[in-house]
Each structure stands twice: as structure tokens, then as C-alpha cells.
Amino acid sequence: MRQGPARPAELAAAAATGDAAAAIDILVGRRVLLPALTPAPGSRRPLDHLAGLLGRIGTPAAGLWLDRIAAIKAGARDFAAAAGRPRDRLAILDRLHALLAAAGADRERDHGRMYVGRQPVYEDCARAGTVVLGGPFLKAAEPDLAPVLNLYRRVATAAAMLIADGQAQAFDRLVHDGAADAGGTVDLVRLLAATPSADLATAAVAVIEPVLRQAWDRLATDATVDEIALTPADIAHVGDAVERAVRHLLPHAPRPVTLGLDIASPDLMIAAASPAAIIRGDWRLVIGEVHPAVATAVQPVAMPFCPDPDRAADLAAGWALADAAGPARLGLADDGRHYQRSHIDWPEHPGFIDIALPGDAATGPRRRIRAAEVRVRRAADGTLRVQSRCGQDDDLGTLTRTALHRAMFTLASAVTGRHLAPRLVLGRLVVKRRSWRIRAGDPRPGGKPAEDADAFRAMRRWARDLGLPPAIFAKAPGEPKPVCILLDAPQGAEMLARLFDRDEPIDLAEMSPGPDDLWLDAGPEGRVTAEFRLSTRLRPAAPTKDPA
């Protein structure tokens, strides 16, 4: 890099010869321009990725960041080596947090914003143990889990159809307005501007959500019971209702081929008294949440816990490429500012190519194609396809799959009837925990139960009258996560009383697995459970008929 002052004549000469690199070099030397990085998320080795980019810049400021990265990596190694020494780990965490604060990194999680990578180490979930789910257990769980995952696929497919219809209408308007070229193709950026992903998702949710609610209401005729036992036909009934509603609106729409519709990633927990109870079949499986149309088991944040990350990445890429029109799948690039939730759910692999939008200067780990090189066309089957100048071809819904993920994130609670109070169970699978909504105008116990015995007793009476178990989760609007509350403890009752001070609805749910179903002995830390993050490719489902 050129150092020292540069004369205007020198800059003019560089510009006259078309030597853009020399002109930029001169401006950097004069500090008119400053080198900067806009890293995109998604790398399995983000610190190594950043260090490589900073090393090529070679400025004192880049050197400062290289020192910070080295210190963070050293702290992470020290943290791993301090396993079993909680005090040492806390001291190392304090050191790492100070490093991040000095670098201006924000570790806070806000509602509605992704939080992947906000912590320097995985201190909240890493344990010195390995749990393997054997074939017999998975075989026993599959009959109950498969109908629920297939319901998510059917809802996701319906949402993808509605999104594709919105894009098709915008495409037709652009063609009508003369925006198409001689071959009938439309500029990708122009079509994206006419179809914001948030608007597409909102329109899909507006159609599907009331249908889901009505379908579940027909199954739960008695909302006063603690538990409703479902059948596979009940689950199929909900999916049938969604498909009928969308087909009524779009009788001639082609079936979407959006990447991931046959993939689901459930987060599952086992409820059992002990490993011995699991072996003898005395267990239940509890759904934490299901991530449809994504393979979360190969997220970069999940890779440190994967026993064979390279094999998992290759397997997921194989799923993605199985129905591809070419050697790669396309997606909109993450620019580090407008984070595409969808992209982090696919691994860093040569089979994925990013389309970079105008103004995107991010440095991601994947190969990139400029959006200006991509056109949209209507295929013979009626679907919209994107094609680049270099010959890459893919489904438009696959490229813009963030719209689908927005819709499914919003619909997540409606898919499994979360508005219902009873626990929903299919065989040994807890589809939905028992829940309660305390509305703003409902009677609420108050006071300070941790200090006042009468207030504590009043809270316990209120909880018993409502049918609350001793261990619950409570969530207030605007909070990113629910909090665990033990109502038998005055401090737990105090936490709930503080939530009740807010003039807003509070959602409560039973803790499941409960305190008696924490099967994993963590030694000094007591009994715990484990959340298993799985990803699976679903087989085509056979039609299910209601019993006569």
C-alpha cells in the first residue's frame, strides 16, 4: 500500500489510464478512503475468516483487530481447558466479555432479532458428556413424530404457494408495464423491490392462521380438560383444512418446489425418570419447537456439538442438491446488516451460491454472483425461475426463501394449536404443553411474596385454583425468552408477581419435562435434561383417512 502524500496530478494520471486499483491506493494513502470490512454471518470458522481478511489489509487498525481476535481465541481455549473448574471459567468469561465490550460488540438479545453468535463461548449449553440416541429409540419415536412433522411440511407448502402467487402477480404486472426484455425475463432486483419478503409473509399468514385455529378448535371441543389425546387422523385433519383453503384460493397454482419443503428440524426433549426408564420404554418425547424447511443441525452454531460436522454438511448439501436444476443452489446473500435468517441454516459448502444485492459489500464465505447478472423467467410449468449469466438456474422461491421462513416463524404456535389450554399428546409425543393466558384484566395476585407470607400464600392459592403445576414458564410480551418459575419457592412467586405488575397479558406453560422427568445426572449440578436438535428429510406421506 502506498504511503505518504499523493499529488493531484498522480491521481489524475491513474484515473486517466483506467487504473482503478492505483487510484484507490492513492486515496487510501491520503486517508481519503479507509479500508473496512463488512463481514457476513454464516462461516463455520468466523474468527479465522476475519483474521485472513484483516491480514490482507495490513494497516495498524487491522493489526489491532488481529490482536483482539487472537485474545478471544486464546480465551476460548482457556475456557475449554478449565472444564470442571467453575470459578476459573467465570473469571475467563469476565475476561472475554471485557474484550468484546472494548471492541464494541453487543451481546444483548432483543426481541425479534437473531442472536446467533452473540456469546464468545457456548457456556450456556456445553457439557462434558455425549448422549447418543440409538436406533430402537428413534424407531419407537418415529410413528408419533412423523405426522406432526408432515403437518409442518403441508403448512410450509401452502405458505410457499401463497408466496409464489404473490411473486407471480408482481412478475405479470412488470411484464404488463414493459419491464420484460425480448425473452420475457425480468430483472431480479426490480422484482424483489416489488415483492418485499415481509409483505409476502404477512399475506400468507393472514390466509393460513385463521384456518389453523379453526381446525384445532374443531378437535378441542372440551377446552377444560388437562390433556387431549390426538390420533394421526386428527393431525391430518388440520393439514387437510389448510390445503383445502389454499387450493380454493389458488385452484390452478403449480406446486412449489422451494428448497427445504421436505426438510424439518425438531428440537426435542426426553421426559423420563432415569436412563433405565428410557431403556424400558417409560418415557415421553416433548417438542420444544419445530423449524420447518431448514436444516438447523448443520447451522454454524450447531457444528461444535456435531460428532462429524463434515459428514453432516455433505449430507445436508446432498439433500439440497437432490432436486436442483444445476450443480448449486442459490440464495440471497447475507450482508451483515439485513440478516437473512434462512442462510444460516445451510452449511458452508460449494453447493451453495449467494446472490449479492446492489450495495452489498459484505465478505461472506460463499461464492457470490451480482444480482445485476440475474433475470427471472416463467418456466413451462408456471413456476418462476432465476437464471444468471453464468448459467446458474434455480427456483425463485428458493432464492427468496426468507419470506417462507418469516411466515413459518409467525405461524409456529398456530401449527400445533398453541392457543388451546390443554396439553396435546400424540401417543408418547407431547405436541403442545398445557398452557394458560392471564389477560390484562384478569385477577392477579400481587404484593411481595418473597417478603410477605400472606402474599406468598395468596399466590399459592391462586395457582392451585388455576391448576398450575409447581414448575412453570412465564413470558411477557416483548421478552425474548420465557423465564422458569418455581411457585413453591417464595423467590419464584416473587418473580411471577413482578411480571403481573405489568398491565399486559402474561403467557404461562407447564414445565415439561418437569422436575421429576430430568433423566440426566449432571453430578454436582443435579439432574438435568438435554435438548436434541435433529434435522430430517421427510418421506412422502401416505394419505390418512378419518376412522369410520
XYZ file of C-alpha atoms in Angstrom:
548
model
C 0.000 0.000 0.000
C 1.357 3.396 -0.988
C 2.352 5.659 1.894
C 2.809 9.435 2.118
C 1.119 12.304 0.324
C -0.115 11.920 -3.232
C -0.241 14.792 -5.676
C -3.438 15.558 -7.641
C -1.531 15.014 -10.875
C -0.649 11.498 -9.757
C -4.289 10.738 -9.003
C -5.382 12.208 -12.346
C -2.837 10.068 -14.188
C -4.103 6.915 -12.507
C -7.693 7.812 -13.362
C -6.812 8.658 -16.972
C -5.262 5.236 -17.547
C -8.241 3.454 -16.004
C -6.103 2.004 -13.218
C -8.806 1.913 -10.528
C -6.632 -0.046 -8.110
C -3.888 2.576 -8.309
C -6.396 5.391 -7.793
C -7.865 3.676 -4.737
C -4.358 3.023 -3.431
C -3.579 6.741 -3.683
C -6.789 7.734 -1.869
C -6.111 5.234 0.901
C -2.585 6.589 1.255
C -4.025 10.089 1.678
C -6.608 8.667 4.147
C -9.406 9.946 1.929
C -10.568 6.340 1.889
C -10.198 3.948 4.800
C -10.246 0.163 4.326
C -13.123 -1.525 6.150
C -14.795 -4.912 6.400
C -18.464 -5.826 6.451
C -18.381 -9.492 7.467
C -21.414 -11.610 6.629
C -22.550 -14.319 9.071
C -22.503 -17.993 8.232
C -18.884 -19.142 8.456
C -18.038 -22.249 10.470
C -14.755 -20.549 11.452
C -15.687 -16.864 11.620
C -12.626 -15.671 13.552
C -10.262 -17.375 11.104
C -12.252 -15.854 8.225
C -11.948 -12.358 9.723
C -8.269 -12.800 10.554
C -7.492 -13.760 6.960
C -9.228 -10.659 5.607
C -7.605 -8.353 8.159
C -4.191 -9.799 7.432
C -4.512 -8.780 3.794
C -5.345 -5.174 4.747
C -2.162 -4.742 6.753
C -2.931 -1.399 8.439
C -2.320 -0.570 12.129
C -6.092 -0.610 12.707
C -6.292 -4.072 11.177
C -3.443 -5.135 13.443
C -5.440 -4.004 16.483
C -8.340 -6.206 15.423
C -5.999 -9.130 14.797
C -4.742 -8.766 18.374
C -8.325 -8.770 19.654
C -9.176 -11.881 17.656
C -6.084 -13.649 18.980
C -7.047 -12.722 22.552
C -10.618 -14.002 22.081
C -9.380 -17.288 20.606
C -6.926 -17.691 23.485
C -9.718 -17.047 25.984
C -11.925 -19.663 24.322
C -9.100 -22.208 24.556
C -8.568 -21.359 28.230
C -12.308 -21.722 28.860
C -12.343 -25.194 27.301
C -9.300 -26.232 29.338
C -10.991 -25.071 32.566
C -13.789 -27.661 32.337
C -14.810 -28.704 35.838
C -13.449 -25.507 37.441
C -16.461 -23.146 37.597
C -14.633 -20.264 39.294
C -11.860 -20.288 36.705
C -14.440 -20.368 33.932
C -16.285 -17.382 35.371
C -13.034 -15.405 35.503
C -12.266 -16.315 31.883
C -15.775 -15.296 30.836
C -15.323 -11.931 32.510
C -12.096 -11.503 30.554
C -13.797 -12.409 27.270
C -16.740 -10.120 27.928
C -14.344 -7.247 28.632
C -12.593 -7.923 25.310
C -15.915 -7.862 23.467
C -17.029 -4.678 25.218
C -13.762 -2.968 24.285
C -14.382 -3.971 20.671
C -17.911 -2.548 20.757
C -19.608 -5.951 20.428
C -23.163 -6.147 21.788
C -24.105 -9.411 23.497
C -27.673 -8.414 24.286
C -30.584 -10.192 22.653
C -33.562 -8.119 21.558
C -36.997 -9.486 20.745
C -37.361 -10.165 17.037
C -33.618 -10.085 16.320
C -31.437 -13.101 15.723
C -28.916 -13.752 18.466
C -26.689 -16.411 16.906
C -23.055 -15.774 17.770
C -23.614 -13.156 20.456
C -21.568 -15.093 23.027
C -17.819 -15.823 22.861
C -18.253 -19.447 24.026
C -21.148 -21.857 24.497
C -21.131 -21.709 28.274
C -24.924 -21.942 28.460
C -25.223 -25.363 26.849
C -21.862 -27.154 26.686
C -21.385 -30.118 28.995
C -18.644 -32.710 29.323
C -20.790 -35.564 28.081
C -22.063 -37.277 24.963
C -25.552 -38.694 24.512
C -26.368 -40.984 21.595
C -29.937 -41.730 20.541
C -29.948 -45.346 19.429
C -31.884 -46.863 16.571
C -34.506 -48.582 18.783
C -35.397 -45.284 20.471
C -35.682 -43.387 17.190
C -37.739 -46.206 15.688
C -40.125 -46.054 18.657
C -40.437 -42.256 18.387
C -40.979 -42.050 14.620
C -44.662 -43.146 14.410
C -45.743 -40.278 16.681
C -43.295 -37.680 15.371
C -43.832 -38.256 11.634
C -47.465 -36.986 11.446
C -46.528 -33.746 13.222
C -43.509 -33.083 11.005
C -45.643 -33.837 7.958
C -48.169 -31.237 9.181
C -45.391 -28.640 9.238
C -44.444 -29.648 5.695
C -48.036 -29.247 4.495
C -48.372 -25.827 6.116
C -44.985 -24.729 4.721
C -46.003 -25.914 1.252
C -49.247 -23.945 1.488
C -47.336 -20.838 2.578
C -44.873 -21.322 -0.293
C -47.791 -21.494 -2.758
C -49.216 -18.210 -1.489
C -45.794 -16.546 -1.601
C -45.188 -17.825 -5.133
C -48.580 -16.475 -6.212
C -47.705 -13.034 -4.835
C -44.430 -13.095 -6.754
C -46.187 -14.281 -9.924
C -48.682 -11.422 -9.750
C -45.839 -8.913 -9.385
C -43.987 -10.555 -12.301
C -47.075 -10.258 -14.514
C -47.508 -6.591 -13.587
C -43.907 -5.846 -14.517
C -44.309 -7.640 -17.842
C -47.524 -5.700 -18.498
C -45.713 -2.431 -17.720
C -42.997 -3.227 -20.256
C -40.247 -4.220 -17.825
C -39.532 -7.548 -19.556
C -36.860 -7.982 -22.221
C -37.348 -9.645 -25.597
C -37.066 -13.067 -23.987
C -39.797 -12.313 -21.462
C -37.426 -12.128 -18.487
C -37.483 -9.510 -15.738
C -34.612 -8.010 -13.764
C -34.294 -9.773 -10.390
C -33.682 -6.610 -8.365
C -36.747 -4.963 -9.852
C -38.937 -7.941 -8.958
C -37.522 -8.094 -5.422
C -38.325 -4.409 -4.944
C -41.934 -5.139 -5.904
C -42.247 -8.114 -3.526
C -40.748 -7.399 -0.069
C -40.369 -10.642 1.878
C -42.181 -9.206 4.906
C -45.244 -8.366 2.792
C -45.286 -11.814 1.178
C -45.040 -13.493 4.581
C -47.760 -11.322 6.115
C -50.160 -12.128 3.280
C -49.544 -15.872 3.654
C -50.054 -15.761 7.425
C -53.325 -13.852 7.018
C -54.734 -16.754 4.994
C -53.353 -19.717 6.943
C -53.501 -18.672 10.606
C -57.315 -18.495 10.966
C -57.667 -21.838 9.175
C -55.270 -23.484 11.632
C -57.104 -22.004 14.600
C -60.495 -23.208 13.355
C -59.181 -26.689 12.583
C -57.726 -27.092 16.076
C -60.885 -25.699 17.679
C -62.907 -28.455 15.997
C -60.622 -31.059 17.612
C -60.644 -29.498 21.093
C -64.347 -29.380 21.864
C -63.673 -29.558 25.627
C -61.060 -26.942 26.496
C -61.404 -27.576 30.257
C -59.556 -30.906 30.300
C -55.863 -31.090 31.146
C -54.892 -33.279 28.192
C -56.270 -34.163 24.770
C -55.151 -37.415 23.142
C -54.730 -36.976 19.395
C -54.602 -39.515 16.582
C -52.658 -39.314 13.308
C -56.003 -38.675 11.603
C -56.525 -35.618 13.833
C -53.193 -34.178 12.722
C -54.025 -34.944 9.088
C -57.371 -33.146 9.511
C -55.522 -29.906 10.318
C -53.303 -30.251 7.249
C -56.315 -31.066 5.056
C -58.044 -27.875 6.178
C -55.035 -25.736 5.245
C -54.618 -27.390 1.853
C -58.325 -27.003 1.025
C -58.275 -23.313 1.914
C -55.244 -22.546 -0.241
C -56.431 -24.670 -3.164
C -59.760 -22.842 -3.043
C -57.885 -19.554 -3.471
C -55.355 -20.884 -5.996
C -57.015 -23.779 -7.865
C -54.557 -23.729 -10.761
C -51.328 -22.753 -8.995
C -48.348 -25.046 -9.614
C -46.993 -26.974 -6.663
C -43.997 -25.069 -5.247
C -40.510 -26.553 -5.449
C -38.931 -24.271 -2.845
C -35.807 -25.746 -1.296
C -36.410 -27.357 2.089
C -40.127 -28.136 1.962
C -39.299 -31.806 2.611
C -36.916 -30.970 5.481
C -37.812 -30.388 9.134
C -35.683 -29.765 12.214
C -37.389 -30.543 15.533
C -35.899 -29.607 18.900
C -36.845 -32.487 21.204
C -36.502 -33.343 24.891
C -36.966 -36.696 26.600
C -39.121 -36.792 29.722
C -38.120 -39.782 31.867
C -37.088 -40.540 35.434
C -33.714 -42.071 34.501
C -31.733 -43.676 31.659
C -33.046 -47.032 32.879
C -36.610 -45.766 32.437
C -35.800 -44.781 28.853
C -34.386 -48.224 28.123
C -37.513 -49.967 29.378
C -39.738 -47.605 27.357
C -41.067 -45.453 30.188
C -40.654 -42.043 28.543
C -42.347 -39.238 26.687
C -40.907 -37.036 23.961
C -41.562 -33.291 24.262
C -41.442 -30.926 21.289
C -39.612 -27.724 22.129
C -40.164 -26.279 18.673
C -40.003 -27.370 15.058
C -38.046 -25.463 12.404
C -39.658 -26.330 9.046
C -37.855 -26.093 5.711
C -34.424 -25.667 7.319
C -31.646 -27.991 8.495
C -30.717 -26.431 11.838
C -28.497 -29.373 12.811
C -25.888 -28.036 10.372
C -26.029 -24.401 11.455
C -22.568 -22.988 12.169
C -23.583 -22.592 15.820
C -24.526 -26.288 15.990
C -21.356 -27.604 14.367
C -19.253 -27.584 17.581
C -21.653 -30.184 19.007
C -21.830 -32.323 15.872
C -19.758 -35.533 16.126
C -18.912 -35.457 12.395
C -19.527 -31.929 11.040
C -18.044 -32.529 7.588
C -20.241 -35.574 7.024
C -23.296 -33.678 8.281
C -22.572 -30.753 5.935
C -22.165 -33.099 2.968
C -25.415 -34.893 3.854
C -27.363 -31.625 4.095
C -25.868 -30.392 0.824
C -26.917 -33.676 -0.762
C -30.488 -33.060 0.363
C -30.406 -29.560 -1.093
C -28.904 -30.630 -4.414
C -31.130 -33.683 -4.895
C -33.774 -31.695 -6.790
C -31.533 -28.918 -8.128
C -31.586 -27.902 -11.780
C -27.817 -27.413 -11.728
C -24.720 -28.047 -9.621
C -25.595 -25.429 -6.956
C -28.479 -23.842 -5.057
C -28.968 -20.078 -4.961
C -29.888 -17.778 -2.094
C -29.814 -14.064 -1.337
C -26.545 -13.122 0.328
C -26.278 -12.024 3.936
C -24.822 -8.534 4.071
C -24.189 -8.389 7.818
C -26.820 -5.677 8.279
C -30.016 -7.184 6.897
C -29.637 -10.694 8.177
C -31.312 -13.435 6.147
C -32.369 -15.991 8.751
C -32.644 -18.681 6.102
C -28.998 -18.736 5.096
C -27.544 -19.708 8.410
C -29.480 -22.947 8.221
C -27.392 -24.284 5.332
C -23.731 -25.206 5.720
C -20.693 -23.569 4.239
C -20.416 -25.769 1.152
C -19.536 -25.335 -2.562
C -23.085 -26.387 -3.416
C -24.487 -23.026 -2.250
C -24.018 -19.730 -4.111
C -25.095 -16.310 -2.828
C -26.703 -13.589 -4.935
C -25.349 -10.220 -3.752
C -27.764 -7.297 -3.924
C -26.668 -3.789 -5.016
C -24.603 -2.040 -2.353
C -23.693 -5.310 -0.653
C -20.012 -5.097 0.252
C -20.061 -7.981 2.721
C -17.343 -10.610 2.709
C -19.095 -13.942 3.173
C -17.603 -17.427 2.941
C -19.562 -18.454 -0.159
C -19.121 -17.758 -3.850
C -21.175 -14.724 -4.930
C -22.951 -13.594 -8.080
C -24.079 -9.993 -8.538
C -27.852 -9.562 -8.659
C -27.442 -7.450 -11.808
C -26.431 -10.656 -13.612
C -29.660 -12.487 -12.707
C -33.008 -12.490 -14.545
C -36.379 -14.035 -13.682
C -38.381 -16.082 -16.196
C -41.583 -18.112 -16.184
C -40.960 -21.809 -16.779
C -43.218 -24.132 -18.764
C -44.774 -25.489 -15.557
C -45.807 -21.986 -14.470
C -43.184 -21.539 -11.751
C -40.812 -18.578 -11.715
C -37.130 -19.378 -12.185
C -33.978 -17.292 -11.756
C -31.049 -17.617 -14.135
C -27.636 -15.969 -14.052
C -25.416 -15.050 -16.968
C -23.019 -17.797 -15.931
C -25.774 -20.405 -16.284
C -26.859 -20.953 -12.687
C -30.570 -21.757 -12.504
C -32.915 -22.160 -9.538
C -36.456 -21.669 -8.279
C -37.353 -18.082 -7.309
C -38.899 -19.279 -4.042
C -35.616 -20.949 -3.152
C -33.694 -17.744 -3.790
C -36.145 -15.716 -1.675
C -36.871 -18.382 0.957
C -36.583 -15.836 3.770
C -40.230 -14.959 3.025
C -41.217 -18.562 3.738
C -39.207 -18.633 6.950
C -40.773 -15.371 8.114
C -44.222 -16.836 7.542
C -43.461 -20.125 9.295
C -41.842 -18.354 12.245
C -45.050 -16.362 12.704
C -47.225 -19.463 12.249
C -45.141 -21.672 14.550
C -47.531 -21.517 17.502
C -50.658 -21.854 15.367
C -49.463 -25.036 13.625
C -49.681 -27.010 16.880
C -52.705 -25.302 18.420
C -50.855 -23.186 20.961
C -53.964 -21.050 21.558
C -55.598 -24.053 23.257
C -55.197 -24.547 27.002
C -54.980 -28.378 27.246
C -51.849 -30.411 26.703
C -51.919 -32.035 23.240
C -50.462 -35.544 23.069
C -49.999 -37.953 20.172
C -49.004 -41.335 21.577
C -45.865 -40.668 23.613
C -45.224 -37.301 21.939
C -46.169 -34.079 23.749
C -47.110 -31.882 20.799
C -48.027 -28.889 22.991
C -47.574 -28.249 26.690
C -50.528 -27.308 28.871
C -50.788 -23.516 28.923
C -52.666 -20.558 30.376
C -53.046 -16.928 29.291
C -53.505 -14.359 32.044
C -55.169 -11.414 30.344
C -54.623 -7.823 31.359
C -57.986 -7.583 33.114
C -57.868 -10.963 34.886
C -57.451 -11.113 38.691
C -53.770 -11.347 39.618
C -52.098 -11.842 42.983
C -49.574 -9.160 43.841
C -47.524 -7.968 46.760
C -44.041 -9.218 47.630
C -44.291 -12.990 48.175
C -40.567 -13.259 48.983
C -41.032 -10.944 51.999
C -44.704 -11.260 52.919
C -46.053 -14.674 53.972
C -49.646 -13.639 53.289
C -48.743 -12.579 49.744
C -46.936 -15.902 49.206
C -49.943 -17.888 50.435
C -52.247 -15.820 48.215
C -50.058 -16.594 45.192
C -50.120 -20.325 46.003
C -53.931 -20.332 46.409
C -54.332 -18.528 43.109
C -52.000 -21.031 41.394
C -53.844 -24.044 42.842
C -57.245 -22.650 41.822
C -55.963 -22.151 38.278
C -54.463 -25.652 38.195
C -50.856 -24.530 37.780
C -48.124 -27.085 38.493
C -45.269 -26.084 40.841
C -42.870 -25.505 37.911
C -43.942 -23.244 35.040
C -42.588 -20.991 32.325
C -43.832 -17.406 32.096
C -43.440 -14.996 29.192
C -44.398 -11.351 28.894
C -44.847 -9.519 25.565
C -41.574 -8.105 24.283
C -39.389 -10.539 26.229
C -37.145 -12.697 24.031
C -37.476 -15.849 26.134
C -39.751 -17.220 28.882
C -38.447 -17.484 32.438
C -38.634 -20.577 34.631
C -40.612 -20.061 37.843
C -40.838 -22.451 40.813
C -44.037 -21.477 42.591
C -43.245 -23.482 45.737
C -40.363 -21.078 46.435
C -41.080 -17.528 47.680
C -38.479 -16.157 45.263
C -40.250 -17.839 42.346
C -43.609 -16.450 43.431
C -41.977 -13.010 43.648
C -40.766 -13.291 40.029
C -44.303 -14.007 38.860
C -45.732 -11.169 40.961
C -43.297 -8.763 39.287
C -44.473 -9.910 35.857
C -48.040 -9.333 36.989
C -47.174 -5.717 37.765
C -47.224 -5.143 34.008
C -50.574 -4.184 32.542
C -50.320 -6.710 29.733
C -51.150 -10.374 29.083
C -48.792 -12.985 30.516
C -48.477 -16.455 28.956
C -47.835 -19.417 31.269
C -46.942 -23.003 30.347
C -46.150 -26.105 32.327
C -42.506 -27.061 32.660
C -42.171 -30.195 30.550
C -40.080 -32.227 31.088
C -40.868 -31.442 34.715
C -38.589 -31.721 37.761
C -39.401 -35.443 38.121
C -38.539 -36.179 34.478
C -34.967 -34.840 34.363
C -33.239 -38.075 33.477
C -29.625 -36.945 33.066
C -27.415 -36.899 36.172
C -25.020 -33.931 35.892
C -23.226 -34.636 39.170
C -22.856 -31.563 41.403
C -25.218 -29.609 39.141
C -28.038 -32.053 39.860
C -30.451 -33.660 37.413
C -30.901 -32.033 34.015
C -32.399 -32.811 30.652
C -30.965 -32.335 27.167
C -32.446 -30.768 24.057
C -31.736 -32.715 20.903
C -31.542 -30.730 17.682
C -32.358 -33.025 14.797
C -32.779 -32.478 11.069
C -34.506 -34.951 8.802
C -35.660 -35.266 5.229
C -39.282 -36.356 5.226
C -40.587 -39.226 3.157
C -43.737 -38.634 1.098
C -46.669 -39.201 3.435
C -49.410 -41.681 2.645
C -52.910 -40.182 2.809
C -54.581 -40.630 6.182
C -58.322 -41.232 6.377
C -60.532 -40.408 9.315
C -61.812 -43.540 11.048
C -65.320 -44.527 10.049
